[in-house]
Structure formats: structure tokens, C-alpha cells
Short mmCIF file of C-alpha atoms in Angstrom, two decimals:
data_model
loop_
_atom_site.label_atom_id
_atom_site.label_comp_id
_atom_site.label_asym_id
_atom_site.label_seq_id
_atom_site.Cartn_x
_atom_site.Cartn_y
_atom_site.Cartn_z
CA MET A 1 413.84 193.20 42.51
CA LYS A 2 414.03 194.54 45.95
CA LYS A 3 413.77 192.25 48.88
CA GLY A 4 410.79 194.11 50.20
CA SER A 5 408.83 193.61 47.01
CA LYS A 6 409.52 189.91 46.96
CA ARG A 7 408.34 189.51 50.52
CA LYS A 8 405.12 191.46 49.69
CA ALA A 9 404.39 189.34 46.57
CA ALA A 10 404.97 186.16 48.45
CA SER A 11 402.70 187.33 51.23
CA GLN A 12 399.80 188.11 48.74
CA LYS A 13 400.20 184.74 47.02
CA GLN A 14 400.01 183.02 50.40
CA GLU A 15 396.85 184.92 51.31
CA GLU A 16 395.23 183.92 47.98
CA ASN A 17 396.13 180.31 48.47
CA GLU A 18 394.71 180.34 52.07
CA GLY A 19 391.57 182.07 50.79
CA LYS A 20 391.03 179.38 48.07
CA ALA A 21 391.70 176.61 50.64
CA SER A 22 389.11 178.19 53.00
CA GLN A 23 386.40 178.36 50.24
CA LYS A 24 387.12 174.76 49.26
CA SER A 25 386.86 173.67 52.89
CA GLN A 26 383.49 175.53 53.28
CA LYS A 27 382.09 173.87 50.13
CA GLU A 28 383.13 170.40 51.39
CA ASN A 29 381.53 171.17 54.80
CA LEU A 30 378.33 172.22 53.14
CA LYS A 31 378.16 168.95 51.23
CA LEU A 32 378.38 167.06 54.44
CA LEU A 33 375.46 168.91 56.03
CA PRO A 34 372.04 167.23 55.71
CA LYS A 35 369.81 168.78 53.15
CA ALA A 36 367.12 171.03 54.55
CA LYS A 37 363.64 169.60 53.94
CA ARG A 38 361.11 171.69 52.23
CA ALA A 39 358.46 172.85 54.62
CA LYS A 40 355.08 171.21 53.95
CA THR A 41 351.98 173.36 53.99
CA SER A 42 349.44 171.81 56.27
CA LYS A 43 346.03 171.15 54.68
CA PRO A 44 343.00 172.58 56.62
CA GLN A 45 341.35 169.82 58.51
CA SER A 46 337.70 169.21 57.36
CA GLN A 47 334.98 169.29 59.92
CA PRO A 48 333.64 165.75 60.78
CA GLU A 49 330.26 164.97 59.30
CA PHE A 50 327.53 163.74 61.56
CA PHE A 51 324.64 161.51 60.27
CA GLU A 52 321.51 161.02 62.23
CA ASP A 53 321.04 157.34 63.15
CA LYS A 54 318.20 155.67 61.34
CA ARG A 55 315.30 154.64 63.57
CA ASN A 56 314.61 150.97 63.87
CA LEU A 57 311.10 151.18 62.25
CA GLU A 58 311.72 154.32 60.29
CA ASP A 59 310.57 152.85 56.90
CA LEU A 60 307.67 150.83 58.31
CA TRP A 61 304.90 153.20 57.02
CA LYS A 62 306.47 153.09 53.54
CA ALA A 63 306.68 149.39 53.52
CA ALA A 64 302.89 149.03 53.87
CA PHE A 65 301.43 149.31 50.41
CA PRO A 66 298.83 152.12 50.03
CA VAL A 67 295.92 150.02 48.83
CA GLY A 68 293.47 151.63 46.43
CA THR A 69 295.75 154.59 45.56
CA GLU A 70 295.89 155.50 41.85
CA TRP A 71 299.18 154.55 40.34
CA ASP A 72 299.87 158.04 39.04
CA GLN A 73 299.35 159.44 42.56
CA LEU A 74 301.92 157.25 44.33
CA ASP A 75 304.80 159.68 43.75
CA SER A 76 302.77 162.56 45.25
CA VAL A 77 302.29 160.48 48.47
CA TYR A 78 306.03 160.36 48.99
CA GLN A 79 306.77 164.03 48.00
CA PHE A 80 306.77 164.90 51.66
CA ASN A 81 309.01 163.48 54.42
CA TRP A 82 306.05 162.22 56.49
CA ASN A 83 306.79 161.42 60.11
CA PHE A 84 305.11 158.30 61.57
CA SER A 85 307.03 158.31 64.87
CA ASN A 86 303.72 157.73 66.59
CA LEU A 87 303.45 154.36 64.81
CA GLU A 88 307.04 153.52 65.78
CA ASP A 89 306.41 154.51 69.44
CA ALA A 90 303.38 152.24 69.54
CA PHE A 91 305.75 149.20 69.28
CA GLU A 92 307.88 150.46 72.11
CA GLU A 93 307.41 149.26 75.70
CA GLY A 94 304.20 150.84 77.06
CA GLY A 95 302.79 151.44 73.50
CA LYS A 96 299.49 150.22 72.11
CA LEU A 97 301.14 147.59 69.92
CA TYR A 98 304.01 146.45 72.20
CA GLY A 99 304.60 142.69 72.24
CA LYS A 100 301.50 142.02 69.96
CA LYS A 101 301.14 140.43 66.61
CA VAL A 102 300.12 143.14 64.21
CA TYR A 103 299.02 143.33 60.57
CA LEU A 104 299.47 146.67 58.79
CA PHE A 105 298.06 148.04 55.60
CA GLY A 106 298.29 151.49 54.05
CA CYS A 107 295.77 153.67 52.31
CA THR A 108 295.50 157.35 51.28
CA GLU A 109 292.98 160.08 51.92
CA PRO A 110 292.89 163.12 49.64
CA GLN A 111 292.12 166.13 51.86
CA LEU A 112 292.18 169.91 51.68
CA VAL A 113 294.69 170.94 54.29
CA PRO A 114 296.79 174.06 55.04
CA TYR A 115 300.43 174.09 53.82
CA LYS A 116 302.81 177.02 53.63
CA GLY A 117 300.02 179.61 54.02
CA GLU A 118 297.51 178.20 51.59
CA ASN A 119 295.07 175.31 51.39
CA LYS A 120 295.98 172.45 49.08
CA VAL A 121 294.48 169.05 48.24
CA ILE A 122 297.04 166.60 49.54
CA CYS A 123 297.16 162.80 49.26
CA ILE A 124 297.65 161.94 52.97
CA PRO A 125 299.14 158.54 53.77
CA VAL A 126 297.42 156.52 56.57
CA VAL A 127 298.45 153.25 58.17
CA VAL A 128 295.89 150.82 59.76
CA ALA A 129 297.15 148.42 62.34
CA VAL A 130 295.14 145.29 63.10
CA VAL A 131 295.99 143.48 66.30
CA SER A 132 295.24 139.81 65.69
CA PRO A 133 296.87 136.43 66.26
CA PHE A 134 296.14 135.53 62.62
CA PRO A 135 295.73 137.48 59.32
CA PRO A 136 292.47 139.46 59.33
CA SER A 137 291.67 138.36 55.75
CA ASP A 138 293.22 136.90 52.63
CA LYS A 139 290.81 138.77 50.33
CA ILE A 140 290.56 142.15 48.59
CA GLY A 141 287.23 143.89 47.85
CA ILE A 142 286.97 145.70 44.45
CA ASN A 143 284.13 148.28 44.42
CA SER A 144 283.31 151.73 43.10
CA VAL A 145 280.44 153.79 42.03
CA GLN A 146 281.29 153.09 38.42
CA ARG A 147 281.25 149.34 38.81
CA GLU A 148 277.92 147.51 38.66
CA ALA A 149 278.89 144.69 41.03
CA GLU A 150 281.27 144.29 43.96
CA GLU A 151 284.04 141.70 43.64
CA ILE A 152 285.68 139.86 46.48
CA VAL A 153 288.90 138.21 45.20
CA SER A 154 291.95 136.56 46.64
CA MET A 155 294.79 138.94 47.52
CA LYS A 156 297.14 136.80 45.39
CA GLN A 157 294.93 137.58 42.35
CA MET A 158 295.95 141.23 42.78
CA LYS A 159 299.59 140.27 43.56
CA MET A 160 299.16 141.17 47.26
CA ASP A 161 299.95 139.23 50.40
CA TRP A 162 300.79 139.62 54.04
CA VAL A 163 304.61 139.45 54.45
CA PRO A 164 306.77 139.80 57.57
CA TYR A 165 308.42 143.17 58.26
CA ILE A 166 312.05 142.98 59.49
CA PRO A 167 313.13 145.91 61.63
CA LEU A 168 316.37 147.66 60.69
CA GLU A 169 318.44 146.22 63.66
CA LYS A 170 317.57 142.67 62.70
CA ARG A 171 318.20 142.81 58.87
CA ASP A 172 321.65 141.23 59.24
CA SER A 173 320.15 138.30 61.11
CA GLN A 174 319.24 134.92 59.63
CA VAL A 175 315.63 135.18 58.60
CA ASP A 176 314.72 131.68 59.52
CA ARG A 177 315.67 132.34 63.15
CA LEU A 178 313.48 135.46 63.51
CA ILE A 179 310.18 135.51 65.27
CA PHE A 180 307.99 137.94 63.29
CA GLN A 181 305.52 140.22 65.16
CA ILE A 182 304.76 142.74 62.33
CA PHE A 183 303.27 141.82 58.99
CA ILE A 184 302.56 144.24 56.20
CA LEU A 185 300.26 144.07 53.20
CA SER A 186 302.60 144.09 50.30
CA CYS A 187 302.08 144.37 46.54
CA THR A 188 304.55 142.90 44.02
CA GLN A 189 302.99 144.47 40.88
CA ARG A 190 305.79 146.32 39.08
CA ARG A 191 304.92 149.80 37.92
CA VAL A 192 307.04 149.42 34.79
CA ALA A 193 304.63 146.68 33.65
CA LEU A 194 301.57 148.89 33.88
CA LYS A 195 301.84 150.14 30.33
CA GLN A 196 301.14 146.64 28.99
CA MET A 197 298.19 146.20 31.39
CA LYS A 198 294.59 146.33 30.17
CA ILE A 199 292.61 149.36 31.41
CA ASP A 200 290.05 147.30 33.27
CA ARG A 201 292.81 145.38 35.17
CA LEU A 202 294.61 148.60 35.85
CA LYS A 203 291.46 150.28 37.26
CA LYS A 204 290.88 147.34 39.56
CA TYR A 205 293.92 148.38 41.59
CA GLU A 206 292.46 151.81 42.10
CA TYR A 207 289.16 150.30 43.38
CA CYS A 208 290.80 147.88 45.84
CA LEU A 209 289.85 147.91 49.49
CA PRO A 210 291.29 145.59 52.16
CA TYR A 211 288.48 143.16 52.97
CA PHE A 212 287.41 142.10 56.39
CA TYR A 213 284.52 139.96 57.53
CA GLN A 214 283.45 139.99 61.18
CA PRO A 215 281.40 136.80 61.73
CA LEU A 216 280.36 137.81 65.25
CA LYS A 217 278.65 140.94 63.99
CA GLU A 218 275.82 141.09 61.44
CA ASP A 219 277.10 142.90 58.37
CA GLU A 220 275.50 146.15 57.33
CA LEU A 221 274.81 144.66 53.91
CA GLU A 222 272.82 141.81 55.54
CA GLN A 223 270.49 144.40 57.03
CA SER A 224 270.45 146.73 54.00
CA THR A 225 267.31 147.02 51.87
CA GLU A 226 268.87 149.35 49.33
CA VAL A 227 270.32 148.49 45.87
CA GLN A 228 272.55 150.59 43.67
CA ILE A 229 270.99 151.01 40.25
CA ILE A 230 273.02 151.73 37.13
CA PHE A 231 270.52 151.33 34.29
CA PRO A 232 272.18 151.39 30.86
CA ALA A 233 269.77 153.95 29.30
CA GLU A 234 270.37 156.23 26.28
CA PRO A 235 271.78 158.88 25.97
CA GLN A 236 273.20 158.37 29.42
CA PRO A 237 272.91 155.70 32.14
CA VAL A 238 270.51 156.25 35.10
CA PHE A 239 272.25 156.26 38.50
CA CYS A 240 270.03 155.86 41.57
CA GLU A 241 269.36 153.98 44.78
CA PHE A 242 266.25 151.99 45.35
CA ASP A 243 264.96 150.81 48.78
CA TRP A 244 262.61 147.86 48.38
CA GLU A 245 261.05 148.52 51.76
CA LEU A 246 260.53 152.34 51.54
CA ASP A 247 260.11 152.89 47.79
CA GLU A 248 257.16 151.83 45.61
CA LEU A 249 258.56 150.88 42.19
CA GLU A 250 255.82 152.41 40.01
CA GLU A 251 255.92 155.79 41.86
CA PHE A 252 259.77 155.67 41.93
CA THR A 253 259.96 155.15 38.10
CA ASP A 254 257.38 157.91 37.37
CA LYS A 255 259.36 160.37 39.35
CA LEU A 256 262.47 159.62 37.27
CA ILE A 257 260.47 160.18 34.06
CA GLU A 258 259.16 163.50 35.37
CA ALA A 259 262.72 164.59 36.18
CA ASP A 260 263.81 163.74 32.57
CA GLU A 261 266.26 161.18 34.00
CA LEU A 262 264.46 158.24 32.29
CA ASP A 263 262.80 158.07 28.91
CA LYS A 264 259.11 157.02 29.05
CA ASP A 265 259.68 154.32 26.44
CA GLN A 266 262.18 152.64 28.80
CA LYS A 267 259.80 152.54 31.77
CA ASN A 268 259.04 148.78 31.68
CA ALA A 269 262.64 147.81 30.95
CA PHE A 270 263.81 149.93 33.88
CA LYS A 271 261.21 148.37 36.28
CA GLU A 272 262.29 144.85 35.32
CA PHE A 273 265.94 145.80 35.73
CA VAL A 274 265.27 147.07 39.31
CA ARG A 275 263.26 143.91 40.16
CA GLU A 276 266.19 141.75 39.09
CA LYS A 277 268.65 143.81 41.20
CA VAL A 278 266.40 143.51 44.15
CA ARG A 279 266.18 139.71 43.74
CA GLU A 280 270.00 139.53 43.53
CA ALA A 281 270.40 141.68 46.66
CA LYS A 282 267.94 139.65 48.71
CA LYS A 283 269.64 136.46 47.60
CA ALA A 284 273.07 137.85 48.58
CA ASN A 285 271.77 138.96 52.01
CA ARG A 286 270.23 135.56 52.66
CA GLN A 287 273.46 133.74 51.60
CA ALA A 288 275.56 136.08 53.81
CA ARG A 289 273.39 135.29 56.86
CA GLU A 290 273.60 131.56 56.19
CA ALA A 291 277.31 131.72 55.71
CA ARG A 292 277.84 133.65 58.92
CA LYS A 293 275.68 131.24 60.88
CA LYS A 294 277.59 128.24 59.53
CA ALA A 295 280.93 129.89 60.28
CA LEU A 296 279.90 130.55 63.83
CA GLU A 297 278.82 126.97 64.27
CA GLU A 298 282.18 125.57 62.99
CA MET A 299 284.35 128.20 64.81
CA SER A 300 286.48 127.25 67.81
CA GLN A 301 286.24 129.16 71.07
CA GLU A 302 289.85 130.31 70.48
CA THR A 303 288.97 131.80 67.16
CA LYS A 304 285.82 133.50 68.58
CA ALA A 305 287.94 135.07 71.34
CA ALA A 306 290.42 136.30 68.76
CA PHE A 307 287.62 138.01 66.76
CA GLU A 308 286.20 139.50 69.91
CA ASN A 309 289.59 140.94 71.04
CA MET A 310 290.65 142.11 67.51
CA ARG A 311 291.47 145.84 67.53
CA PHE A 312 291.96 148.39 64.74
CA TYR A 313 294.17 151.43 65.18
CA LYS A 314 294.45 154.17 62.58
CA PHE A 315 297.63 156.19 62.33
CA TYR A 316 298.03 159.62 60.74
CA PRO A 317 301.38 161.35 60.16
CA VAL A 318 302.73 163.47 63.06
CA GLN A 319 302.86 167.22 62.28
CA THR A 320 306.30 168.58 61.47
CA PRO A 321 307.48 171.97 60.03
CA ASP A 322 308.08 170.30 56.62
CA THR A 323 304.70 168.58 56.22
CA PRO A 324 301.06 169.70 55.94
CA ASP A 325 298.91 169.91 59.09
CA VAL A 326 296.45 166.98 59.03
CA SER A 327 295.23 167.38 62.62
CA ASN A 328 291.79 168.65 61.53
CA VAL A 329 291.00 165.97 59.00
CA LYS A 330 291.51 162.80 61.09
CA ALA A 331 288.56 160.41 60.95
CA PRO A 332 287.95 156.92 62.48
CA PHE A 333 286.38 155.49 59.34
CA ILE A 334 288.67 152.93 57.65
CA ASN A 335 286.55 151.52 54.81
CA ARG A 336 283.21 149.87 54.27
CA TYR A 337 284.53 146.40 55.36
CA TYR A 338 286.51 147.37 58.44
CA GLY A 339 284.17 150.14 59.54
CA LYS A 340 285.64 152.44 62.17
CA ALA A 341 288.91 152.18 64.03
CA HIS A 342 288.85 151.62 67.78
CA GLU A 343 291.34 154.46 68.18
CA ILE A 344 293.02 157.19 66.06
CA LEU A 345 296.63 158.15 66.69
#
């Protein structure tokens, strides 16, 4: 072999060895380098949720049991998000009920009111506030057109009672350390137990009215000379009102016979039935007057002052875009025992 060829072959071999050494060195250097981290895809940040703070007395109107409302109508009362901010504001400084001891009960008034462009019969919730240093009554009146006689029974007999209401901001406090200013009429009758209840007992709840007796004022019943008559005649009962001062019984009975509301053969029985009802009513009026007189004689001056200063406030829901407009159906009348409210709000 020529010398030139040898030198050329040696040169190529040297270049190959240098190339291999360079590649090996690069690989070793790559191993020493830190591994590149995989880029993390950032998750889109969710917008923070804002919840409106609950008002301190927001559930007060719901806590007051709607006395006398039919059980199957209760759900319809709460189908709307009624706003009773006027009731809540009344307990704030400068309000009608601020700093006072108050007893609240609920009731409902079915009324034809406009809602979403049409008139509908809506069961409107109402809250009555009684400003008094003591419970206005511990009794419930049970009365209706269908019932022959009025009943005045203990609240506890109907599983009702005045219980303290705890505002939201104080519900984490120790109950025995709280001074209660608001009391609500509550009912502990469970709806799930209604199926086992007798019809007469069930209906009593629908005829309940919060009872109140004002000893300083003569009751309308004490002055009344009318009696409700439900005579059990055939084929159907006779419903009428008889005034023992204005009506003459013989003439009154003859008119019923002429109007085919009473059978002629039942005339004497009807007259005796009316006389008995009149005797019962006169006796009840006399007993009521005597009871009121005795109560006044035994009453302290402090209690008399409390009855004189007792005030009734009737609250209707405030109009909102989501609820029916009740502004045209507000009325001061509470019930036959309480009479009219001193103020409507």
C-alpha cells in the first residue's frame, strides 16, 4: 500500500473515533441536564358565588301558625315567597313594636286578587301582633255556621301554645340566658298523623279562631238578642236567625212555612226548639255579664292598665314582583273575638 493511502485511512478512522466520542459526550451531557417539566394547563377560575344574607326575623311570619286554615290549603299558603319586611321593620328602632313584648298569631284570608294578568283566588297569609305584657289568652274558639254551638277550649287541647321566638342572630346563644320579647302561637299537631284523626276532630282545626276576651268592654254577644237556629228538619235542616226582641215567634214560623222552608207538621216542634235556644242565649248573656263584673272586681290596677293599653296590629305581605297584589283587600277585621285591629300595615 502506498504511504498516501495509509495516511488517508488513518485520518478517516480518527475522524470516526472522534465523532463517536462526541456523540457519547453529548448523550452523557443530556443525562446530566434536569428533565423538562410538562407544562400544566391552567383551569379556568370559577366566579365566586354570592349569597344574600338572611334577615334576622326573615322566618318570623312562617313561624306563626296560620290558625283556622284548612290542612290541605297550607301548602298553597307557602307557594309564594311572601315578603313581610314590614313586620320585621316594626321591631327595629323607631318601629311600632320596638322594645315591646309582642304575641303573634297567623291566619289566612282567601281573596280574589290580580296576579300575572288575571284574577285568582289566593290564600293570603296575615300576621296579627298583640302588644301586651302577658299572653292575651290561653283559649281557642271553635265556631262555624255548620256547628250548632260555639266551643271555647284550652289551647293545649288543640296542641297550641304561646312559645318564644328566637331571632336568627341569637340561635347559637344559650336559651336560658335569653330575654324573650316575641312570642308566637305555635301548633305541634303533626300533619302525618291527620290520616288517623277522626273527621270531627280534624274539622275543629279548620274552625279554630284565636280567642280574646276584653273585660273592660261589654262583649257584643252580651248585647245581642239574636240566636242562630239550625233546626233538624226533614228533608233538610232549617237555617235562620231569630231576634227575640224584634221577631214574633208565631209570625216568624208562619213565614217559614209559607216559604216552604218548614213543614206545617213541624211547626210546634220548631217553636219549642226556638224557645229553648232563646233561653240558652239569655242565660249565656247573663253569665257573661256576671263573669265580667266579677273579673273587674278582682282585677288589679296594673292588669286593668295592661288591658287598656293593649294594641292589635294586622300585617299583610308587602307587594313584590313575584307575589300577588293584596293592597286592595286589606281590612282591619281580625275575627269575632278580637274585633278590629288598631292599625293595618
